[in-house]
Structure formats: structure tokens, C-alpha cells
Amino acid sequence: MARTKEFDPEVALQRALELFWERGYEATSMSDLVERLGVARASVYATFGGKRELYLKALERYLEQGDVVEPLSQPGPALPALRAFLDRYVAECLADELRRGCLVVNTAVELAGRDPVAARKVAASWAELETALASSLVRARAQGEIPAGKDPHALARFLLVLLQGIRVLGRADPDPRRLRDAVDQAMKAVQI
């Protein structure tokens, strides 16, 4: 007869997510995970697989939490929504006292170059964000908010890179003026 789990795997996964987000993949040992999750090492392996599998499941959980791009698809003027979206990225970076940054960006920097599964998850997340930005900019162009000659897809790629840069700077040096100036310049580039 199989034993019942003595812990809630969902709670354990959330705790693992928080630990990986705080420390990163390499700096988190299996002993750290066992301590934070409050479960035996064998239970971690039996439930989640090894550390890598647990990390990838935690990354999936992170990606599932909330619809990041939803504000870009609201009806009405697109540029104010875009500005609010960019400002929210800056605000989140400035409010992140632990300087955890974004788990997707952290994964890209730490793992994507050597882990194809992690790289695919990062690429899919960024593709979703780029698509949402492009859709918003297509709408802005159709509504006359940006010049007809602007390429919404090229602008979306530019903004994607800006947003990931904001996340990186937010971890290392969240200078509010630097981040806000970058957003101001991006909005000018979109509209000119």
C-alpha cells in the first residue's frame, strides 16, 4: 500500500519557487531545498525529481502566476496603457527590496545558455510578451497614436529588450532616475 504524502506538493513548490527566486539555481543546494520545504530529501526526489526538475516546475509556476500582458489588451487608447505597463515594470523593480528581479530573466542569465529546456521556457515567455507588445502597437498605429510608418513588430522587439534590461538593472542598481528616463525615451521613440 502506497504511503500518503505528508506534505502539500503545491505549498512545497511555492516555497521552492521563492527560494530559487531569492538565490538562483546554482546557489540553491538540495539541502537548502529540503530545509525550506520542510520535507525529506527522498520526498523531494519522489515528488518533483531532482533539483533541475524542481527548478523547471518552479519556473512554470512563476510563469502561470498572473497575466502579465493583460493590461496591454484593454480597449481604448493603446499608448497610455503601454506607458502604464512600462511604468509598472519600473515600480516593481524599485519595490523589490530583495532584488530578486524576474525569475525568467534570472533563468536566461544563469541557465539558458546551457539548458535547452530552460532556454525554451525563457524564449516562450519573451515571445508572448513581444506578441502582446506588438498587438498593442498595431492597435496604437491603427488608432493614429503612432505614425503610420512605424513598424510595430520592430518596436515590440525594442521594448522587449528595454523591459529585460529594466529587470537586470533592477537587480543590480535600481536607480529610479535611470529606469524612468529609459521609459521616457522609449515612449518618445515609439511616438516619433
XYZ file of N, CA and C in Angstrom:
576
model
N 0.834 -1.172 0.000
C 0.000 0.000 0.000
C 0.884 1.243 0.000
N 0.596 2.180 -0.903
C 1.399 3.393 -1.012
C 1.127 4.317 0.161
N 2.209 4.960 0.622
C 2.066 5.938 1.703
C 1.465 7.221 1.161
N 0.704 7.885 1.972
C 0.183 9.189 1.565
C 1.257 10.238 1.816
N 1.254 11.273 1.003
C 2.221 12.342 1.173
C 1.948 13.066 2.482
N 3.020 13.377 3.195
C 2.885 14.064 4.465
C 3.071 15.561 4.304
N 3.050 16.038 3.077
C 3.184 17.467 2.822
C 2.367 17.806 1.585
N 2.082 19.068 1.440
C 1.314 19.549 0.295
C 2.292 19.914 -0.819
N 2.289 19.185 -1.924
C 3.232 19.467 -3.006
C 3.099 20.885 -3.572
N 1.895 21.435 -3.556
C 1.701 22.803 -4.067
C 2.392 23.827 -3.172
N 2.280 23.644 -1.883
C 2.953 24.538 -0.931
C 4.461 24.377 -1.069
N 4.915 23.151 -1.185
C 6.344 22.891 -1.336
C 6.880 23.523 -2.626
N 6.121 23.423 -3.706
C 6.551 24.012 -4.971
C 6.646 25.534 -4.847
N 5.690 26.148 -4.176
C 5.731 27.602 -3.977
C 6.943 28.000 -3.138
N 7.249 27.220 -2.132
C 8.431 27.504 -1.304
C 9.717 27.346 -2.120
N 9.753 26.342 -2.966
C 10.925 26.154 -3.829
C 11.063 27.332 -4.791
N 9.947 27.774 -5.349
C 9.955 28.932 -6.237
C 10.571 30.133 -5.532
N 10.119 30.407 -4.326
C 10.636 31.554 -3.574
C 12.134 31.420 -3.321
N 12.573 30.238 -2.959
C 13.995 30.028 -2.684
C 14.835 30.193 -3.947
N 14.422 29.575 -5.039
C 15.160 29.730 -6.296
C 15.171 31.190 -6.748
N 14.070 31.873 -6.556
C 13.962 33.275 -6.959
C 14.897 34.147 -6.124
N 15.017 33.835 -4.849
C 15.907 34.600 -3.970
C 17.378 34.326 -4.254
N 17.724 33.052 -4.467
C 19.136 32.675 -4.532
C 19.647 32.316 -5.923
N 18.752 31.909 -6.802
C 19.196 31.403 -8.093
C 19.336 29.895 -8.055
N 19.566 29.330 -9.222
C 19.652 27.878 -9.327
C 20.931 27.343 -8.690
N 22.063 27.866 -9.127
C 23.347 27.326 -8.666
C 23.560 27.518 -7.175
N 23.134 28.641 -6.626
C 23.372 28.942 -5.214
C 22.405 28.218 -4.282
N 21.449 27.504 -4.839
C 20.486 26.751 -4.035
C 20.868 25.279 -4.061
N 21.196 24.751 -2.911
C 21.559 23.336 -2.828
C 20.326 22.500 -2.518
N 20.465 21.210 -2.701
C 19.368 20.315 -2.345
C 19.111 20.391 -0.837
N 20.155 20.563 -0.053
C 19.978 20.722 1.402
C 19.170 21.974 1.718
N 19.427 23.061 0.984
C 18.640 24.289 1.160
C 17.168 24.022 0.856
N 16.924 23.290 -0.209
C 15.547 22.986 -0.594
C 14.853 22.129 0.457
N 15.540 21.105 0.941
C 14.971 20.229 1.965
C 14.605 21.046 3.199
N 15.496 21.951 3.587
C 15.232 22.780 4.767
C 14.052 23.717 4.533
N 14.028 24.408 3.406
C 12.949 25.378 3.134
C 11.602 24.683 2.954
N 11.616 23.537 2.261
C 10.364 22.837 2.006
C 9.866 22.094 3.240
N 10.794 21.768 4.139
C 10.409 21.048 5.346
C 10.030 19.608 5.079
N 10.647 19.013 4.059
C 10.359 17.620 3.718
C 11.674 16.872 3.544
N 11.597 15.567 3.604
C 12.781 14.740 3.443
C 13.280 14.794 2.001
N 14.563 14.661 1.841
C 15.188 14.659 0.517
C 14.534 13.629 -0.403
N 14.270 12.447 0.117
C 13.653 11.393 -0.697
C 12.271 11.821 -1.191
N 11.545 12.557 -0.361
C 10.223 13.031 -0.766
C 10.322 14.080 -1.871
N 11.339 14.913 -1.794
C 11.547 15.909 -2.853
C 11.803 15.182 -4.171
N 12.704 14.207 -4.144
C 13.015 13.453 -5.360
C 11.797 12.690 -5.872
N 11.072 12.056 -4.967
C 9.915 11.251 -5.380
C 8.803 12.118 -5.961
N 8.644 13.323 -5.449
C 7.552 14.181 -5.889
C 7.915 15.020 -7.097
N 9.121 15.566 -7.102
C 9.489 16.539 -8.129
C 10.606 16.088 -9.056
N 11.319 15.055 -8.712
C 12.520 14.694 -9.460
C 13.701 15.385 -8.791
N 14.749 15.617 -9.538
C 15.929 16.265 -8.979
C 15.775 17.778 -8.891
N 16.851 18.414 -8.524
C 16.865 19.868 -8.366
C 16.494 20.572 -9.665
N 17.024 20.128 -10.785
C 16.730 20.757 -12.070
C 15.241 20.667 -12.399
N 14.667 19.494 -12.208
C 13.244 19.314 -12.496
C 12.386 20.189 -11.577
N 12.785 20.280 -10.322
C 12.061 21.136 -9.387
C 12.180 22.598 -9.816
N 13.361 22.999 -10.250
C 13.549 24.382 -10.719
C 12.637 24.665 -11.916
N 12.619 23.758 -12.874
C 11.785 23.975 -14.061
C 10.302 24.019 -13.699
N 9.886 23.210 -12.740
C 8.490 23.260 -12.282
C 8.216 24.582 -11.555
N 9.184 25.059 -10.791
C 9.028 26.350 -10.109
C 8.954 27.477 -11.136
N 9.745 27.398 -12.186
C 9.693 28.400 -13.249
C 8.324 28.376 -13.927
N 7.801 27.191 -14.176
C 6.452 27.081 -14.754
C 5.417 27.740 -13.837
N 5.525 27.477 -12.548
C 4.608 28.082 -11.573
C 4.720 29.606 -11.650
N 5.937 30.113 -11.708
C 6.162 31.559 -11.808
C 5.477 32.126 -13.047
N 5.619 31.420 -14.162
C 5.033 31.886 -15.417
C 3.508 31.853 -15.387
N 2.949 30.979 -14.603
C 1.486 30.841 -14.519
C 0.853 31.859 -13.582
N 1.635 32.507 -12.743
C 1.090 33.414 -11.742
C 0.768 34.765 -12.365
N -0.486 34.965 -12.634
C -0.940 36.251 -13.152
C -0.714 36.403 -14.643
N -1.529 37.227 -15.251
C -1.422 37.522 -16.671
C -0.703 38.854 -16.811
N 0.577 38.799 -17.028
C 1.420 39.991 -17.082
C 1.005 40.917 -18.210
N 0.631 40.363 -19.345
C 0.384 41.176 -20.535
C -1.064 41.635 -20.682
N -1.943 41.208 -19.819
C -3.358 41.551 -19.925
C -3.618 43.051 -20.024
N -2.902 43.904 -19.272
C -3.175 45.348 -19.380
C -2.949 45.923 -20.785
N -2.146 45.271 -21.587
C -1.878 45.766 -22.938
C -3.044 45.522 -23.893
N -3.952 44.645 -23.536
C -5.044 44.291 -24.450
C -6.373 44.960 -24.092
N -6.345 45.892 -23.171
C -7.574 46.575 -22.776
C -8.045 47.501 -23.895
N -9.358 47.658 -24.060
C -9.858 48.576 -25.095
C -9.502 50.023 -24.747
N -9.511 50.860 -25.774
C -9.212 52.273 -25.573
C -7.851 52.626 -26.123
N -7.382 53.822 -25.802
C -6.077 54.247 -26.301
C -4.975 53.280 -25.862
N -4.097 52.939 -26.794
C -3.056 51.952 -26.519
C -1.831 52.550 -25.833
N -1.456 53.767 -26.205
C -0.220 54.322 -25.656
C -0.278 54.593 -24.149
N -1.372 55.112 -23.615
C -1.414 55.242 -22.151
C -1.302 53.888 -21.441
N -1.903 52.866 -22.014
C -1.800 51.522 -21.433
C -0.363 51.015 -21.518
N 0.294 51.286 -22.642
C 1.693 50.888 -22.799
C 2.556 51.604 -21.782
N 2.347 52.906 -21.625
C 3.130 53.679 -20.647
C 2.912 53.129 -19.243
N 1.686 52.844 -18.883
C 1.390 52.292 -17.561
C 2.070 50.934 -17.376
N 2.091 50.148 -18.451
C 2.739 48.836 -18.416
C 4.232 48.990 -18.143
N 4.891 49.892 -18.864
C 6.326 50.127 -18.670
C 6.595 50.682 -17.273
N 5.764 51.617 -16.846
C 5.919 52.192 -15.505
C 5.766 51.124 -14.427
N 4.886 50.150 -14.665
C 4.699 49.072 -13.695
C 5.969 48.234 -13.555
N 6.649 47.989 -14.668
C 7.921 47.259 -14.599
C 8.913 48.010 -13.718
N 9.006 49.320 -13.916
C 9.922 50.131 -13.117
C 9.511 50.088 -11.649
N 8.230 50.269 -11.379
C 7.746 50.262 -9.997
C 8.040 48.925 -9.309
N 7.846 47.836 -10.022
C 8.134 46.521 -9.445
C 9.614 46.381 -9.118
N 10.468 46.867 -10.008
C 11.914 46.798 -9.747
C 12.287 47.620 -8.524
N 11.727 48.810 -8.423
C 12.050 49.692 -7.306
C 11.498 49.168 -5.984
N 10.395 48.433 -6.028
C 9.780 47.896 -4.812
C 10.412 46.577 -4.368
N 11.242 45.985 -5.195
C 11.840 44.677 -4.919
C 13.026 44.837 -3.962
N 12.737 44.889 -2.668
C 13.778 45.107 -1.669
C 14.805 43.984 -1.633
N 14.390 42.780 -1.988
C 15.319 41.647 -2.006
C 16.158 41.595 -3.277
N 15.808 42.446 -4.243
C 16.475 42.490 -5.549
C 16.502 41.103 -6.200
N 15.338 40.472 -6.193
C 15.222 39.161 -6.825
C 15.153 39.278 -8.332
N 14.634 40.389 -8.821
C 14.464 40.558 -10.249
C 13.320 39.710 -10.767
N 13.445 39.303 -11.992
C 12.445 38.475 -12.665
C 13.029 37.076 -12.808
N 12.288 36.076 -12.416
C 12.810 34.710 -12.494
C 13.094 34.294 -13.928
N 12.345 34.814 -14.885
C 12.608 34.484 -16.295
C 13.957 35.062 -16.714
N 14.191 36.320 -16.391
C 15.475 36.952 -16.730
C 16.606 36.249 -15.988
N 16.394 35.957 -14.717
C 17.416 35.254 -13.944
C 17.744 33.904 -14.583
N 16.717 33.209 -15.051
C 16.923 31.918 -15.713
C 17.685 32.100 -17.012
N 17.348 33.133 -17.762
C 18.052 33.400 -19.018
C 19.538 33.610 -18.776
N 19.854 34.397 -17.765
C 21.251 34.722 -17.471
C 21.994 33.517 -16.922
N 21.343 32.784 -16.033
C 22.037 31.703 -15.333
C 22.018 30.367 -16.067
N 20.926 30.032 -16.734
C 20.781 28.676 -17.253
C 20.569 28.534 -18.753
N 19.971 29.512 -19.389
C 19.518 29.326 -20.774
C 20.643 28.952 -21.725
N 21.847 29.409 -21.472
C 22.962 29.083 -22.359
C 23.394 27.638 -22.309
N 22.971 26.908 -21.275
C 23.412 25.515 -21.146
C 22.293 24.524 -20.874
N 21.071 25.017 -20.796
C 19.939 24.132 -20.548
C 18.866 24.419 -21.595
N 18.731 23.549 -22.594
C 17.777 23.808 -23.673
C 16.331 23.926 -23.218
N 15.937 23.197 -22.195
C 14.559 23.291 -21.706
C 14.328 24.659 -21.076
N 15.249 25.095 -20.254
C 15.143 26.424 -19.645
C 15.143 27.489 -20.735
N 15.989 27.335 -21.738
C 16.049 28.304 -22.835
C 14.715 28.388 -23.573
N 14.075 27.247 -23.797
C 12.767 27.256 -24.477
C 11.708 27.958 -23.642
N 11.730 27.756 -22.338
C 10.752 28.409 -21.462
C 10.963 29.923 -21.457
N 12.210 30.346 -21.423
C 12.522 31.777 -21.478
C 12.064 32.346 -22.816
N 12.416 31.679 -23.903
C 12.048 32.163 -25.241
C 10.535 32.246 -25.404
N 9.821 31.265 -24.888
C 8.355 31.285 -24.994
C 7.767 32.452 -24.205
N 8.305 32.703 -23.033
C 7.824 33.821 -22.226
C 8.072 35.143 -22.935
N 9.258 35.308 -23.478
C 9.580 36.551 -24.175
C 8.783 36.686 -25.467
N 8.523 35.586 -26.143
C 7.700 35.644 -27.360
C 6.282 36.092 -27.029
N 5.740 35.602 -25.922
C 4.402 36.020 -25.500
C 4.376 37.517 -25.210
N 5.390 38.003 -24.511
C 5.466 39.428 -24.197
C 5.629 40.254 -25.471
N 6.501 39.821 -26.357
C 6.711 40.542 -27.624
C 5.432 40.591 -28.449
N 4.707 39.500 -28.501
C 3.447 39.458 -29.247
C 2.424 40.428 -28.654
N 2.332 40.471 -27.337
C 1.393 41.389 -26.689
C 1.786 42.843 -26.956
N 3.073 43.127 -26.898
C 3.541 44.485 -27.194
C 3.237 44.848 -28.642
N 3.518 43.932 -29.567
C 3.267 44.194 -30.991
C 1.780 44.418 -31.243
N 0.932 43.614 -30.635
C -0.516 43.784 -30.814
C -0.971 45.144 -30.316
N -0.440 45.545 -29.178
C -0.775 46.858 -28.635
C -0.313 47.971 -29.574
N 0.868 47.822 -30.132
C 1.405 48.845 -31.035
C 0.694 48.854 -32.389
N 0.261 47.700 -32.858
C -0.554 47.646 -34.079
C -1.842 48.428 -33.842
N -2.450 48.210 -32.691
C -3.668 48.943 -32.342
C -3.386 50.442 -32.234
N -2.255 50.805 -31.628
C -1.892 52.224 -31.497
C -1.726 52.868 -32.871
N -1.105 52.130 -33.782
C -0.918 52.670 -35.136
C -2.263 52.820 -35.838
N -3.124 51.840 -35.703
C -4.454 51.891 -36.328
C -5.301 53.030 -35.764
N -5.074 53.376 -34.514
C -5.823 54.451 -33.864
C -5.158 55.818 -34.059
N -4.064 55.848 -34.807
C -3.388 57.107 -35.070
C -2.535 57.625 -33.920
N -2.218 56.761 -32.965
C -1.415 57.184 -31.819
C 0.074 57.202 -32.129
N 0.472 56.414 -33.120
C 1.868 56.429 -33.559
C 1.870 56.581 -35.071
N 2.949 57.098 -35.634
C 2.997 57.317 -37.082
C 2.776 56.032 -37.878
N 2.145 56.175 -39.020
C 1.826 55.031 -39.883
C 3.083 54.299 -40.346
N 4.195 54.993 -40.458
C 5.430 54.371 -40.925
C 6.162 53.554 -39.880
N 5.702 53.578 -38.645
C 6.361 52.815 -37.578
C 6.064 51.324 -37.725
N 7.082 50.515 -37.485
C 6.939 49.059 -37.537
C 6.623 48.546 -36.127
N 5.379 48.164 -35.877
C 5.003 47.715 -34.527
C 5.821 46.518 -34.028
N 6.208 45.651 -34.940
C 6.949 44.460 -34.529
C 8.382 44.803 -34.138
N 9.014 45.709 -34.874
C 10.358 46.156 -34.513
C 10.314 46.922 -33.192
N 9.296 47.758 -33.023
C 9.150 48.483 -31.757
C 8.909 47.519 -30.594
N 8.149 46.479 -30.838
C 7.890 45.486 -29.785
C 9.190 44.799 -29.375
N 10.037 44.472 -30.346
C 11.334 43.861 -30.014
C 12.193 44.830 -29.203
N 12.188 46.102 -29.600
C 12.918 47.132 -28.863
C 12.422 47.211 -27.416
N 11.114 47.233 -27.229
C 10.548 47.330 -25.889
C 10.806 46.071 -25.068
N 10.794 44.919 -25.718
C 11.127 43.677 -25.025
C 12.532 43.765 -24.444
N 13.469 44.224 -25.251
C 14.852 44.350 -24.787
C 14.925 45.379 -23.656
N 14.223 46.495 -23.801
C 14.191 47.503 -22.745
C 13.667 46.910 -21.437
N 12.569 46.182 -21.511
C 11.966 45.616 -20.306
C 12.899 44.625 -19.613
N 13.593 43.809 -20.396
C 14.515 42.860 -19.779
C 15.706 43.595 -19.181
N 16.134 44.668 -19.826
C 17.198 45.499 -19.266
C 16.771 46.150 -17.961
N 15.525 46.595 -17.894
C 14.997 47.160 -16.645
C 15.081 46.124 -15.537
N 14.717 44.890 -15.863
C 14.771 43.826 -14.851
C 16.207 43.578 -14.370
N 17.147 43.586 -15.285
C 18.549 43.357 -14.905
C 19.056 44.510 -14.050
N 18.827 45.743 -14.500
C 19.264 46.896 -13.714
C 18.574 46.938 -12.358
N 17.329 46.510 -12.322
C 16.603 46.482 -11.060
C 17.243 45.565 -10.035
N 17.888 44.542 -10.490
C 18.598 43.630 -9.580
C 19.907 44.224 -9.107
N 20.606 44.858 -10.008
C 21.960 45.310 -9.691
C 22.002 46.734 -9.147
N 21.279 47.641 -9.788
C 21.351 49.049 -9.415
C 20.045 49.739 -9.785
N 19.029 49.597 -8.944
C 17.714 50.151 -9.290
C 17.634 51.670 -9.084
N 18.402 52.394 -9.883
C 18.390 53.857 -9.826
C 17.085 54.338 -10.465
N 16.186 54.926 -9.680
C 14.876 55.322 -10.232
C 14.995 56.269 -11.424
N 15.927 57.199 -11.361
C 16.058 58.153 -12.464
C 16.481 57.452 -13.755
N 17.414 56.542 -13.644
C 17.881 55.807 -14.820
C 16.739 55.009 -15.455
N 15.978 54.309 -14.622
C 14.889 53.475 -15.133
C 13.764 54.320 -15.729
N 13.403 55.388 -15.038
C 12.323 56.247 -15.541
C 12.733 56.992 -16.803
N 13.993 57.434 -16.861
C 14.481 58.093 -18.079
C 14.442 57.138 -19.267
N 14.774 55.882 -19.032
C 14.745 54.890 -20.119
C 13.316 54.728 -20.653
N 12.349 54.678 -19.759
C 10.954 54.560 -20.177
C 10.516 55.806 -20.928
N 10.911 56.984 -20.424
C 10.562 58.235 -21.137
C 11.114 58.217 -22.555
N 12.349 57.816 -22.714
C 12.961 57.793 -24.047
C 12.314 56.743 -24.946
N 11.951 55.629 -24.366
C 11.276 54.580 -25.152
C 9.940 55.086 -25.678
N 9.199 55.786 -24.831
C 7.901 56.305 -25.276
C 8.084 57.353 -26.370
N 9.121 58.159 -26.268
C 9.404 59.139 -27.328
C 9.754 58.425 -28.626
N 10.545 57.372 -28.539
C 10.940 56.617 -29.736
C 9.729 55.981 -30.405
N 8.784 55.538 -29.611
C 7.576 54.915 -30.161
C 6.741 55.948 -30.922
N 6.686 57.167 -30.426
C 5.773 58.170 -30.977
C 6.364 59.021 -32.096
N 7.669 59.102 -32.200
C 8.292 59.981 -33.201
C 8.233 59.338 -34.589
